[in-house]
Coordinates of C-alpha atoms in Angstrom, one line a residue:
M1 CA 46.7 -30.6 -81.4
Q2 CA 46.0 -27.3 -83.2
A3 CA 48.5 -24.6 -82.2
D4 CA 46.2 -21.7 -83.1
A5 CA 43.7 -22.9 -80.5
L6 CA 46.3 -22.6 -77.8
I7 CA 47.2 -19.0 -78.1
D8 CA 45.9 -15.4 -78.8
L9 CA 48.3 -13.1 -80.6
G10 CA 48.6 -9.3 -81.0
Q11 CA 51.3 -7.4 -83.0
S12 CA 52.0 -3.8 -83.9
S13 CA 54.9 -2.1 -85.6
D14 CA 55.5 1.4 -86.9
K15 CA 58.5 3.2 -88.3
G16 CA 57.6 6.2 -86.1
L17 CA 59.8 9.3 -86.8
K18 CA 62.4 7.2 -88.7
D19 CA 62.6 7.1 -92.5
E20 CA 62.8 3.3 -92.3
N21 CA 61.4 0.6 -90.0
Q22 CA 64.5 -1.5 -88.9
D23 CA 62.3 -3.6 -86.5
S24 CA 61.4 -7.1 -87.5
Y25 CA 59.2 -9.7 -85.7
G26 CA 57.5 -13.0 -86.4
M27 CA 55.9 -16.2 -85.0
L28 CA 55.6 -19.7 -86.4
L29 CA 52.8 -22.0 -85.1
P30 CA 53.4 -25.4 -86.7
E31 CA 51.0 -28.3 -86.8
S32 CA 51.6 -31.8 -85.5
P33 CA 54.0 -33.5 -85.4
V34 CA 56.4 -30.5 -85.7
L35 CA 54.6 -28.8 -82.9
E36 CA 55.5 -31.7 -80.5
H37 CA 59.1 -32.0 -81.7
K38 CA 60.0 -28.4 -82.1
G39 CA 57.3 -26.2 -80.5
I40 CA 56.1 -22.6 -81.2
A41 CA 58.7 -19.9 -82.0
I42 CA 58.3 -16.2 -81.3
V43 CA 61.0 -13.7 -82.2
I44 CA 61.7 -9.8 -82.3
A45 CA 64.7 -8.1 -83.6
D46 CA 65.9 -4.4 -83.8
G47 CA 68.4 -3.4 -86.3
V48 CA 71.1 -1.4 -84.6
S49 CA 70.7 2.3 -85.1
G50 CA 73.6 3.9 -87.1
C51 CA 74.2 0.7 -89.0
D52 CA 73.6 1.0 -92.8
S53 CA 71.9 -2.5 -93.0
G54 CA 70.0 -2.6 -89.8
K55 CA 66.7 -3.6 -91.5
L56 CA 68.4 -6.4 -93.4
A57 CA 70.1 -7.6 -90.3
S58 CA 66.8 -7.8 -88.3
E59 CA 64.9 -9.4 -91.1
T60 CA 67.7 -12.0 -91.6
C61 CA 67.7 -12.8 -87.9
V62 CA 64.0 -13.3 -87.7
K63 CA 63.6 -15.2 -91.0
S64 CA 66.7 -17.5 -90.3
L65 CA 65.4 -18.4 -86.7
L66 CA 61.9 -19.1 -87.9
S67 CA 63.1 -21.2 -90.8
D68 CA 66.4 -22.8 -89.8
Y69 CA 65.4 -23.7 -86.3
Y70 CA 62.7 -26.1 -87.7
C71 CA 65.3 -27.7 -89.9
T72 CA 67.6 -28.7 -87.0
P73 CA 67.5 -32.3 -85.9
D74 CA 64.5 -33.4 -83.8
S75 CA 66.9 -35.1 -81.5
W76 CA 68.6 -31.8 -80.6
T77 CA 67.5 -29.8 -77.5
V78 CA 65.8 -26.4 -78.1
K79 CA 68.9 -24.8 -76.5
T80 CA 71.3 -26.5 -78.9
S81 CA 69.1 -25.9 -82.0
V82 CA 68.5 -22.2 -81.3
Q83 CA 72.2 -21.5 -80.4
K84 CA 73.5 -23.1 -83.5
V85 CA 71.1 -21.2 -85.7
L86 CA 72.0 -17.9 -84.1
M87 CA 75.7 -18.5 -84.2
A88 CA 75.5 -19.4 -87.9
T89 CA 73.5 -16.3 -88.6
N90 CA 76.0 -14.3 -86.7
R91 CA 78.8 -15.7 -88.8
W92 CA 77.0 -15.0 -92.0
M93 CA 76.5 -11.4 -90.9
L94 CA 80.2 -10.9 -90.1
S95 CA 81.3 -12.5 -93.4
M96 CA 78.9 -10.4 -95.4
A97 CA 80.1 -7.2 -93.7
Q98 CA 83.7 -8.0 -94.4
Q99 CA 83.0 -8.2 -98.1
G100 CA 82.7 -4.5 -98.0
T101 CA 79.8 -4.1 -100.4
D102 CA 77.3 -1.3 -99.6
H103 CA 74.3 -3.7 -99.4
Y104 CA 75.8 -5.7 -96.6
K105 CA 77.6 -2.9 -94.7
G106 CA 76.8 -2.5 -91.1
L107 CA 74.8 -5.7 -90.5
A108 CA 73.9 -5.7 -86.8
T109 CA 70.8 -6.4 -84.7
T110 CA 69.5 -7.1 -81.3
M111 CA 67.2 -10.1 -80.7
S112 CA 64.9 -11.7 -78.2
A113 CA 63.1 -15.0 -78.8
L114 CA 60.8 -17.6 -77.1
I115 CA 60.4 -21.2 -78.0
I116 CA 57.5 -23.0 -76.3
K117 CA 57.9 -26.7 -76.5
S118 CA 55.7 -29.0 -74.5
S119 CA 55.0 -27.2 -71.2
T120 CA 58.4 -25.4 -71.1
V121 CA 59.4 -21.9 -72.2
Y122 CA 62.9 -21.4 -73.5
L123 CA 64.2 -17.8 -73.7
F124 CA 67.1 -16.4 -75.8
H125 CA 68.3 -12.8 -75.7
I126 CA 70.9 -10.6 -77.2
G127 CA 70.9 -6.7 -76.8
D128 CA 68.2 -4.4 -75.6
T129 CA 65.0 -5.8 -77.0
R130 CA 62.9 -7.1 -74.1
I131 CA 60.6 -9.9 -73.0
Y132 CA 58.0 -9.5 -70.2
R133 CA 55.7 -12.0 -68.7
L134 CA 52.3 -11.2 -67.3
R135 CA 51.1 -13.7 -64.7
D136 CA 48.6 -13.2 -61.9
N137 CA 48.1 -9.6 -63.0
K138 CA 51.9 -8.9 -62.4
L139 CA 54.2 -7.8 -65.2
E140 CA 57.8 -9.2 -64.8
L141 CA 60.8 -8.3 -66.9
L142 CA 62.6 -11.5 -68.0
T143 CA 65.5 -10.1 -69.9
N144 CA 68.4 -7.7 -69.1
D145 CA 69.4 -4.9 -71.4
H146 CA 72.9 -5.4 -72.7
R147 CA 73.8 -1.6 -72.4
F148 CA 76.6 0.2 -70.6
W149 CA 75.6 3.4 -69.1
V150 CA 78.4 6.1 -69.2
S151 CA 76.1 8.7 -67.6
K152 CA 72.4 9.2 -67.1
E153 CA 72.2 10.6 -70.6
K154 CA 74.8 8.4 -72.5
N155 CA 75.0 4.7 -72.9
Y156 CA 75.9 2.2 -75.6
L157 CA 75.0 -1.3 -76.7
T158 CA 77.3 -4.1 -75.4
R159 CA 75.8 -7.0 -77.2
A160 CA 74.3 -7.6 -80.7
M161 CA 74.5 -9.9 -83.5
G162 CA 76.9 -9.2 -86.4
I163 CA 79.4 -7.3 -84.1
E164 CA 81.8 -10.0 -82.9
S165 CA 82.6 -13.5 -83.9
H166 CA 82.0 -14.7 -80.3
L167 CA 78.2 -14.5 -79.8
E168 CA 77.1 -14.4 -76.1
I169 CA 73.5 -15.4 -75.7
D170 CA 71.4 -15.1 -72.5
Y171 CA 69.4 -18.3 -72.0
N172 CA 66.8 -19.3 -69.5
N173 CA 63.9 -21.8 -69.3
F174 CA 60.9 -22.2 -67.1
L175 CA 57.5 -23.9 -66.9
L176 CA 54.6 -22.5 -68.9
E177 CA 51.3 -21.9 -66.9
A178 CA 47.8 -21.5 -68.4
G179 CA 47.1 -17.8 -69.0
D180 CA 50.8 -16.7 -69.2
T181 CA 51.0 -13.7 -71.5
F182 CA 54.3 -12.6 -73.0
L183 CA 55.2 -9.1 -74.3
L184 CA 58.1 -8.7 -76.6
S185 CA 59.2 -5.1 -77.5
T186 CA 61.9 -3.0 -79.1
D187 CA 63.6 -0.1 -77.2
G188 CA 61.5 2.4 -79.0
V189 CA 58.5 1.1 -77.0
H190 CA 59.8 0.2 -73.5
E191 CA 61.9 3.2 -73.1
Y192 CA 58.8 5.4 -73.4
V193 CA 56.0 3.3 -71.9
N194 CA 56.5 2.3 -68.2
D195 CA 55.5 -1.0 -66.8
A196 CA 52.3 0.2 -65.3
S197 CA 51.1 1.5 -68.6
L198 CA 52.1 -1.7 -70.4
L199 CA 50.1 -3.8 -67.9
K200 CA 47.0 -1.6 -68.2
K201 CA 47.0 -1.7 -72.0
I202 CA 47.1 -5.5 -72.0
T203 CA 44.6 -6.0 -69.1
D204 CA 42.2 -3.5 -70.7
N205 CA 42.3 -5.3 -74.0
T206 CA 42.3 -9.0 -73.1
D207 CA 39.7 -9.7 -75.7
N208 CA 41.8 -8.1 -78.6
L209 CA 45.5 -8.3 -78.2
D210 CA 46.1 -6.6 -81.6
R211 CA 44.4 -3.6 -80.3
A212 CA 46.5 -3.7 -77.1
A213 CA 49.7 -3.9 -79.2
R214 CA 48.5 -0.9 -81.3
E215 CA 47.7 1.1 -78.2
I216 CA 51.1 0.4 -76.7
T217 CA 53.0 1.5 -79.9
T218 CA 50.8 4.6 -80.3
L219 CA 51.4 5.5 -76.6
A220 CA 55.2 5.2 -77.1
M221 CA 55.1 7.7 -80.1
K222 CA 52.8 10.0 -78.1
N223 CA 55.3 9.9 -75.3
G224 CA 58.1 11.1 -77.5
S225 CA 59.7 7.9 -79.0
D226 CA 62.0 8.9 -81.8
D227 CA 62.7 5.4 -82.8
N228 CA 60.8 2.4 -84.5
V229 CA 58.1 1.0 -82.3
T230 CA 57.3 -2.7 -82.3
C231 CA 55.6 -5.1 -79.8
Q232 CA 54.2 -8.5 -79.8
I233 CA 51.7 -9.9 -77.2
V234 CA 51.2 -13.7 -77.0
R235 CA 48.8 -15.3 -74.5
F236 CA 48.8 -19.0 -74.0
N237 CA 45.3 -20.1 -73.0
Q238 CA 46.7 -23.5 -72.0
P239 CA 50.1 -25.1 -72.3
P240 CA 50.5 -27.5 -75.3
Q241 CA 49.4 -30.9 -74.2
V242 CA 49.7 -34.3 -75.6
N243 CA 46.6 -36.3 -75.8
E244 CA 47.2 -39.8 -74.3
E245 CA 44.5 -41.5 -76.4
E246 CA 46.0 -40.0 -79.6
I247 CA 49.5 -41.1 -78.6
Y248 CA 48.3 -44.6 -77.9
R249 CA 46.2 -44.7 -81.1
K250 CA 49.4 -43.9 -83.1
L251 CA 51.4 -46.5 -81.3
T252 CA 48.7 -49.2 -82.0
E253 CA 48.1 -48.1 -85.6
F254 CA 49.7 -51.3 -86.9
P255 CA 48.9 -54.7 -85.5
F256 CA 51.6 -57.0 -84.4
P257 CA 52.9 -59.4 -87.0
P258 CA 52.2 -63.1 -86.5
D259 CA 55.0 -65.6 -85.6
L260 CA 57.1 -65.8 -88.8
N261 CA 58.5 -68.9 -90.2
A262 CA 60.8 -69.5 -93.2
G263 CA 59.1 -69.0 -96.5
M264 CA 56.5 -66.7 -95.2
V265 CA 56.2 -63.2 -96.7
L266 CA 55.7 -60.0 -94.8
D267 CA 54.8 -56.9 -96.9
G268 CA 57.2 -58.1 -99.7
Y269 CA 59.8 -59.5 -97.5
R270 CA 60.4 -63.3 -97.6
I271 CA 61.5 -64.7 -94.3
E272 CA 64.6 -66.8 -94.6
R273 CA 65.3 -67.8 -91.0
E274 CA 65.2 -66.5 -87.4
L275 CA 68.4 -64.9 -86.2
H276 CA 67.5 -64.1 -82.6
A277 CA 64.5 -64.2 -80.3
S278 CA 63.9 -62.9 -76.8
A279 CA 60.9 -62.3 -74.5
R280 CA 60.6 -58.8 -76.1
T281 CA 61.5 -59.0 -79.8
Q282 CA 62.2 -61.4 -82.7
V283 CA 64.8 -60.8 -85.4
Y284 CA 64.7 -62.5 -88.8
L285 CA 66.9 -62.7 -91.9
A286 CA 64.7 -61.9 -94.9
T287 CA 64.9 -61.1 -98.6
D288 CA 63.3 -58.1 -100.3
E289 CA 61.4 -59.9 -103.2
E290 CA 61.4 -56.7 -105.2
T291 CA 65.1 -56.0 -105.1
G292 CA 66.6 -59.3 -104.0
M293 CA 68.4 -57.5 -101.1
S294 CA 69.0 -59.3 -97.8
V295 CA 67.6 -57.4 -94.9
V296 CA 66.9 -58.0 -91.2
I297 CA 63.4 -57.5 -89.8
K298 CA 62.8 -56.8 -86.1
T299 CA 59.4 -57.5 -84.7
P300 CA 57.9 -56.9 -81.3
S301 CA 56.6 -59.8 -79.1
V302 CA 52.9 -60.1 -78.8
N303 CA 53.5 -60.3 -75.0
Y304 CA 53.7 -56.5 -75.0
S305 CA 50.9 -55.6 -77.3
D306 CA 49.0 -53.8 -74.5
D307 CA 52.1 -52.1 -73.0
P308 CA 52.5 -48.5 -74.2
T309 CA 55.9 -48.0 -72.7
F310 CA 57.2 -51.0 -74.7
L311 CA 55.5 -49.9 -77.9
D312 CA 56.9 -46.4 -77.5
M313 CA 60.4 -47.7 -77.1
F314 CA 60.1 -50.0 -80.0
V315 CA 58.9 -47.3 -82.3
N316 CA 61.7 -44.9 -81.1
E317 CA 64.3 -47.4 -82.1
E318 CA 63.3 -47.0 -85.7
W319 CA 63.0 -43.2 -85.2
I320 CA 66.5 -43.0 -83.8
G321 CA 68.0 -45.2 -86.5
R322 CA 66.5 -43.0 -89.3
R323 CA 68.2 -39.9 -87.8
I324 CA 71.7 -41.3 -87.9
D325 CA 73.6 -41.7 -91.2
N326 CA 77.0 -43.1 -90.4
N327 CA 79.0 -45.9 -91.8
H328 CA 79.7 -47.2 -88.2
V329 CA 76.0 -47.3 -87.1
L330 CA 73.4 -49.8 -88.2
K331 CA 71.3 -48.4 -91.0
I332 CA 67.5 -48.5 -91.1
V333 CA 66.2 -49.5 -94.5
E334 CA 63.6 -47.1 -96.0
Q335 CA 60.4 -48.9 -96.8
T336 CA 58.8 -48.0 -100.2
R337 CA 55.8 -50.4 -99.9
T338 CA 52.7 -50.0 -97.7
R339 CA 53.3 -51.3 -94.2
H340 CA 50.5 -53.5 -92.6
F341 CA 52.2 -54.5 -89.4
L342 CA 54.4 -53.2 -86.7
Y343 CA 58.1 -53.9 -87.4
Y344 CA 61.1 -52.2 -88.9
V345 CA 63.8 -53.2 -91.4
T346 CA 67.6 -52.8 -91.1
E347 CA 70.5 -53.6 -93.3
Y348 CA 71.9 -57.1 -93.1
I349 CA 75.5 -57.2 -91.8
E350 CA 77.3 -60.4 -92.7
G351 CA 79.9 -60.8 -89.9
Q352 CA 80.2 -61.4 -86.2
T353 CA 79.7 -59.5 -83.0
L354 CA 82.8 -58.0 -81.3
R355 CA 82.2 -60.6 -78.5
Q356 CA 82.7 -63.4 -81.1
W357 CA 85.7 -61.7 -82.5
M358 CA 87.2 -61.4 -79.1
N359 CA 86.7 -65.0 -78.5
D360 CA 88.4 -65.8 -81.8
N361 CA 91.2 -63.4 -81.2
P362 CA 92.2 -63.7 -77.5
L363 CA 95.6 -62.1 -78.2
P364 CA 95.0 -59.4 -80.7
N365 CA 97.8 -57.0 -81.6
L366 CA 97.6 -53.4 -80.6
N367 CA 96.9 -52.1 -84.1
E368 CA 94.0 -54.4 -84.5
V369 CA 92.5 -53.1 -81.2
R370 CA 93.2 -49.4 -82.2
D371 CA 91.4 -49.8 -85.5
I372 CA 88.3 -51.4 -84.0
I373 CA 88.1 -48.9 -81.1
E374 CA 88.5 -45.9 -83.5
Q375 CA 85.6 -47.2 -85.7
I376 CA 83.4 -47.5 -82.6
A377 CA 84.4 -44.0 -81.6
R378 CA 83.3 -42.7 -85.0
G379 CA 79.9 -44.4 -84.5
L380 CA 79.5 -42.9 -81.0
R381 CA 80.4 -39.4 -82.3
A382 CA 77.5 -39.8 -84.9
F383 CA 75.2 -40.4 -81.9
H384 CA 76.6 -37.5 -79.9
R385 CA 76.3 -35.0 -82.7
K386 CA 72.7 -35.8 -82.7
E387 CA 72.5 -35.3 -78.9
M388 CA 71.9 -38.9 -78.3
I389 CA 73.6 -41.3 -75.7
H390 CA 73.7 -44.9 -76.7
Q391 CA 73.8 -46.1 -73.0
D392 CA 74.4 -49.8 -73.8
L393 CA 77.7 -50.0 -75.5
K394 CA 79.2 -53.6 -75.2
P395 CA 80.8 -56.2 -77.4
E396 CA 77.5 -57.8 -78.0
N397 CA 76.1 -54.6 -79.5
I398 CA 79.0 -54.1 -82.0
I399 CA 79.2 -56.0 -85.2
I400 CA 82.3 -56.4 -87.5
D401 CA 81.5 -57.3 -91.2
S402 CA 83.5 -59.4 -93.5
Q403 CA 85.4 -56.3 -94.7
G404 CA 86.4 -55.3 -91.2
T405 CA 83.9 -52.4 -90.9
V406 CA 82.6 -52.0 -87.4
K407 CA 79.0 -50.9 -86.7
I408 CA 77.1 -50.1 -83.5
I409 CA 73.7 -51.7 -83.3
D410 CA 70.7 -51.8 -80.9
F411 CA 69.2 -48.4 -80.0
G412 CA 66.8 -49.7 -77.4
S413 CA 68.5 -47.8 -74.5
T414 CA 69.4 -44.7 -76.4
K415 CA 68.5 -41.5 -74.7
V416 CA 67.6 -38.6 -77.0
A417 CA 67.9 -35.1 -75.5
G418 CA 65.2 -33.5 -77.7
V419 CA 62.8 -36.3 -76.8
E420 CA 63.6 -36.0 -73.1
E421 CA 62.4 -32.4 -72.9
T422 CA 59.0 -33.3 -74.5
A423 CA 56.2 -34.2 -72.0
S424 CA 54.6 -37.5 -72.7
P425 CA 51.8 -39.3 -70.9
I426 CA 53.7 -42.5 -71.5
H427 CA 56.2 -43.4 -68.8
R428 CA 59.7 -43.5 -70.2
L429 CA 62.1 -46.1 -68.8
N430 CA 65.7 -45.1 -68.3
L431 CA 67.2 -48.4 -69.3
L432 CA 70.7 -49.0 -68.0
G433 CA 73.1 -51.1 -70.1
T434 CA 75.0 -54.1 -68.9
Q435 CA 76.5 -53.4 -65.6
L436 CA 80.1 -54.3 -66.5
Y437 CA 80.1 -51.5 -69.2
T438 CA 77.9 -49.0 -67.4
A439 CA 79.5 -45.8 -66.0
P440 CA 79.4 -45.5 -62.2
E441 CA 77.5 -42.3 -62.3
C442 CA 74.6 -44.1 -64.1
L443 CA 74.5 -46.8 -61.4
L444 CA 74.2 -44.0 -58.8
G445 CA 71.1 -42.6 -60.7
Q446 CA 72.7 -39.7 -62.4
P447 CA 71.8 -39.0 -66.0
A448 CA 74.0 -40.5 -68.7
T449 CA 76.2 -38.1 -70.7
Y450 CA 78.7 -38.4 -73.6
L451 CA 81.3 -39.3 -70.9
S452 CA 79.2 -42.3 -69.9
D453 CA 79.5 -43.7 -73.4
A454 CA 83.2 -43.0 -73.3
F455 CA 83.5 -45.0 -70.1
S456 CA 82.0 -48.0 -71.8
L457 CA 84.4 -47.6 -74.8
G458 CA 87.3 -47.6 -72.3
I459 CA 86.0 -50.8 -70.7
I460 CA 85.8 -52.5 -74.1
S461 CA 89.3 -51.3 -75.0
Y462 CA 90.7 -52.8 -71.8
E463 CA 88.9 -56.1 -72.3
M464 CA 90.1 -56.4 -75.9
L465 CA 93.7 -56.0 -74.8
T466 CA 93.6 -58.2 -71.6
G467 CA 90.6 -60.4 -71.8
K468 CA 89.4 -58.9 -68.5
V469 CA 87.6 -55.8 -67.3
P470 CA 89.5 -53.3 -65.1
F471 CA 87.2 -53.5 -62.2
T472 CA 85.8 -56.3 -60.1
E473 CA 83.0 -58.0 -61.9
K474 CA 80.5 -57.6 -59.0
Y475 CA 80.6 -54.0 -58.2
G476 CA 77.3 -52.2 -57.5
E477 CA 76.1 -48.9 -56.1
K478 CA 77.2 -49.7 -52.5
S479 CA 80.7 -50.7 -53.7
L480 CA 81.5 -48.0 -56.2
S481 CA 83.7 -46.0 -53.7
K482 CA 85.9 -49.1 -53.4
L483 CA 86.5 -49.4 -57.1
T484 CA 90.2 -49.6 -57.9
Y485 CA 91.6 -49.7 -61.4
M486 CA 93.8 -52.7 -62.1
S487 CA 96.6 -51.8 -64.5
A488 CA 96.5 -53.6 -67.8
L489 CA 100.3 -54.0 -67.4
D490 CA 99.5 -56.4 -64.5
I491 CA 98.0 -58.7 -66.9
D492 CA 100.1 -58.1 -70.0
S493 CA 103.4 -56.4 -69.5
D494 CA 103.9 -55.8 -73.3
I495 CA 101.1 -53.2 -73.3
P496 CA 102.7 -49.8 -73.5
L497 CA 102.6 -47.6 -70.3
W498 CA 100.8 -44.8 -72.2
V499 CA 98.2 -47.0 -73.6
D500 CA 97.4 -48.1 -70.1
G501 CA 97.4 -44.5 -69.1
A502 CA 94.9 -43.5 -71.8
I503 CA 92.6 -46.3 -70.7
R504 CA 93.0 -45.5 -67.1
K505 CA 91.9 -42.0 -67.7
I506 CA 88.7 -42.7 -69.8
V507 CA 87.4 -45.1 -67.1
K508 CA 87.8 -42.8 -64.2
K509 CA 85.1 -43.2 -61.6
N510 CA 84.4 -39.4 -61.6
P511 CA 83.2 -38.4 -65.2
T512 CA 84.9 -34.9 -64.9
N513 CA 88.3 -36.7 -64.7
R514 CA 87.8 -38.4 -68.0
Y515 CA 88.7 -37.1 -71.5
E516 CA 86.4 -34.3 -72.5
E517 CA 86.4 -35.7 -76.0
I518 CA 86.5 -39.3 -77.2
S519 CA 88.9 -38.1 -80.0
E520 CA 91.5 -37.2 -77.4
F521 CA 91.4 -40.9 -76.1
I522 CA 91.7 -42.2 -79.7
C523 CA 94.7 -39.8 -80.2
D524 CA 96.4 -41.1 -77.0
L525 CA 95.9 -44.7 -78.0
S526 CA 98.2 -44.2 -81.0
H527 CA 100.5 -41.3 -79.8
P528 CA 102.5 -41.6 -76.5
N529 CA 101.2 -39.1 -74.0
K530 CA 104.3 -37.8 -72.1
A531 CA 102.1 -37.1 -69.1
F532 CA 101.3 -40.8 -68.6
I533 CA 105.0 -41.8 -69.1
E534 CA 106.1 -39.2 -66.5
I535 CA 103.5 -40.4 -64.0
A536 CA 104.8 -44.0 -64.4
H537 CA 108.3 -42.8 -63.7
K538 CA 107.5 -41.0 -60.5
P539 CA 108.3 -42.6 -57.2
L540 CA 105.5 -44.7 -55.6
I541 CA 105.1 -42.3 -52.8
E542 CA 104.1 -39.6 -55.3
R543 CA 102.0 -41.7 -57.6
N544 CA 100.1 -43.6 -54.8
P545 CA 100.9 -42.2 -51.3
L546 CA 98.2 -44.4 -49.7
G547 CA 99.5 -47.5 -51.4
F548 CA 103.1 -46.6 -50.4
W549 CA 102.2 -46.2 -46.7
K550 CA 100.1 -49.3 -46.6
G551 CA 102.9 -51.3 -48.1
L552 CA 105.4 -49.8 -45.7
A553 CA 103.1 -50.7 -42.8
L554 CA 102.9 -54.3 -44.0
L555 CA 106.6 -54.6 -44.3
S556 CA 107.0 -53.3 -40.8
I557 CA 104.5 -55.8 -39.4
A558 CA 106.2 -58.6 -41.3
A559 CA 109.6 -57.5 -40.0
N560 CA 108.3 -57.4 -36.4
I561 CA 106.9 -60.9 -36.7
I562 CA 110.1 -62.3 -38.1
I563 CA 112.0 -60.7 -35.2
L564 CA 109.6 -62.2 -32.6
L565 CA 110.0 -65.6 -34.3
I566 CA 113.8 -65.3 -34.1
K567 CA 113.6 -64.5 -30.4

């Protein structure tokens, strides 16, 4: 997909009556696959008048967004990526200004930007630059000027980059339609050219948007603009689309490997033995003949050779693993030799699954449990920092090596935020994990979040300490409202009250009642939280009013029966 075939572009900028042009603007149209993963970026910035380094500020803003945005992880959403870049740029401007050198004195700028990814437009805005949309011959202003008007004649800017450490960014997103045209302008233009004139200049020059842009800036100066004048016009002839045939061709680029037996060699990997096989995949222990290193090879089952959904999921597993570098997450091995078949290679972990460990250690001490749970949490945080949700955290998907290092494996159900916002002709399945460890909101069809992974971690913590799960083993969508937490103390009275309190909180049915951060849960597992101890010491009628009155009613019934029997 060629980006330049999708759009027409027009740009114009002039210093006007000023000695220096402090406006900056730019656009980046990447080729595939960056176009699919990150989209097209358009940005305009206006150095704040009266600031000594307005030109440097606007140039820095534009250059950093157009370069750093494309360096952010592909797994991040557009919103996360742009906001992190803008906040980092804002911090740099403030730190440079604080140094007090003349070159960096007065770094401040306004900014408006568009990212077009797949068929969605993402808008970001700070200050009084503007973005308009022309659709169906109607010009619509999409941004609000961040200005405070003291009087009809006097106003001042309320938001800009480089002014405060807290950067407030206006954000919006909407679907892109074929023919949508966007106009980005600085205040030297839109304060002197009304909407009707802007519309006319664009529609009169549909065949030459550069000319339209020049006529707009020229009109602004003719109408008395005493500021720099800059505008960009971008027309999308059609939304960026993914070609289904091209996607399928990429997925089927490599043939499925044959059934592998011990002694066979696959692209320089000698098969030692089969570790696991299912209807969907096979997993083998192998040796890299070049390095002598033991590795694991995962291959797809030939039963799914014509299933694009399965192929997409299988390829994504490797894609996900390559983007996480953490000691507590299974590592994908970089292949240096030419690949001839569809498979991927991971490190070999000599150890046992957490399930096996739990079977071998039915009565672990609290410190052992804390250590394992904390390592799992570190692995989860690595997923979450990349805006990924594992979605299938369970003892079978956790391995403990011979040195006691814990690693999360299996990325087959992992949801990637940045991928989710990319349109695809291939149907993406939202695979739920094992029901016992799946958060209630996911069973109700709500999207998984970081808090859903936290719920799974809480279930594992409870099971490690008690050998059981805190809810009935047969709960489903219809019975979720009846779920009742069974205190770990009912199974093992030696478990501290505050540990049970921490687990009780992280497995709350309502995700908003859980810990906001997994690190808080880890802290409460090792440090007594007074809140949980105080709750435990409250009278039953305060801790559980319904339970209190139910119990009282039962006692009353029992007492009446005894009285009747005595009579």
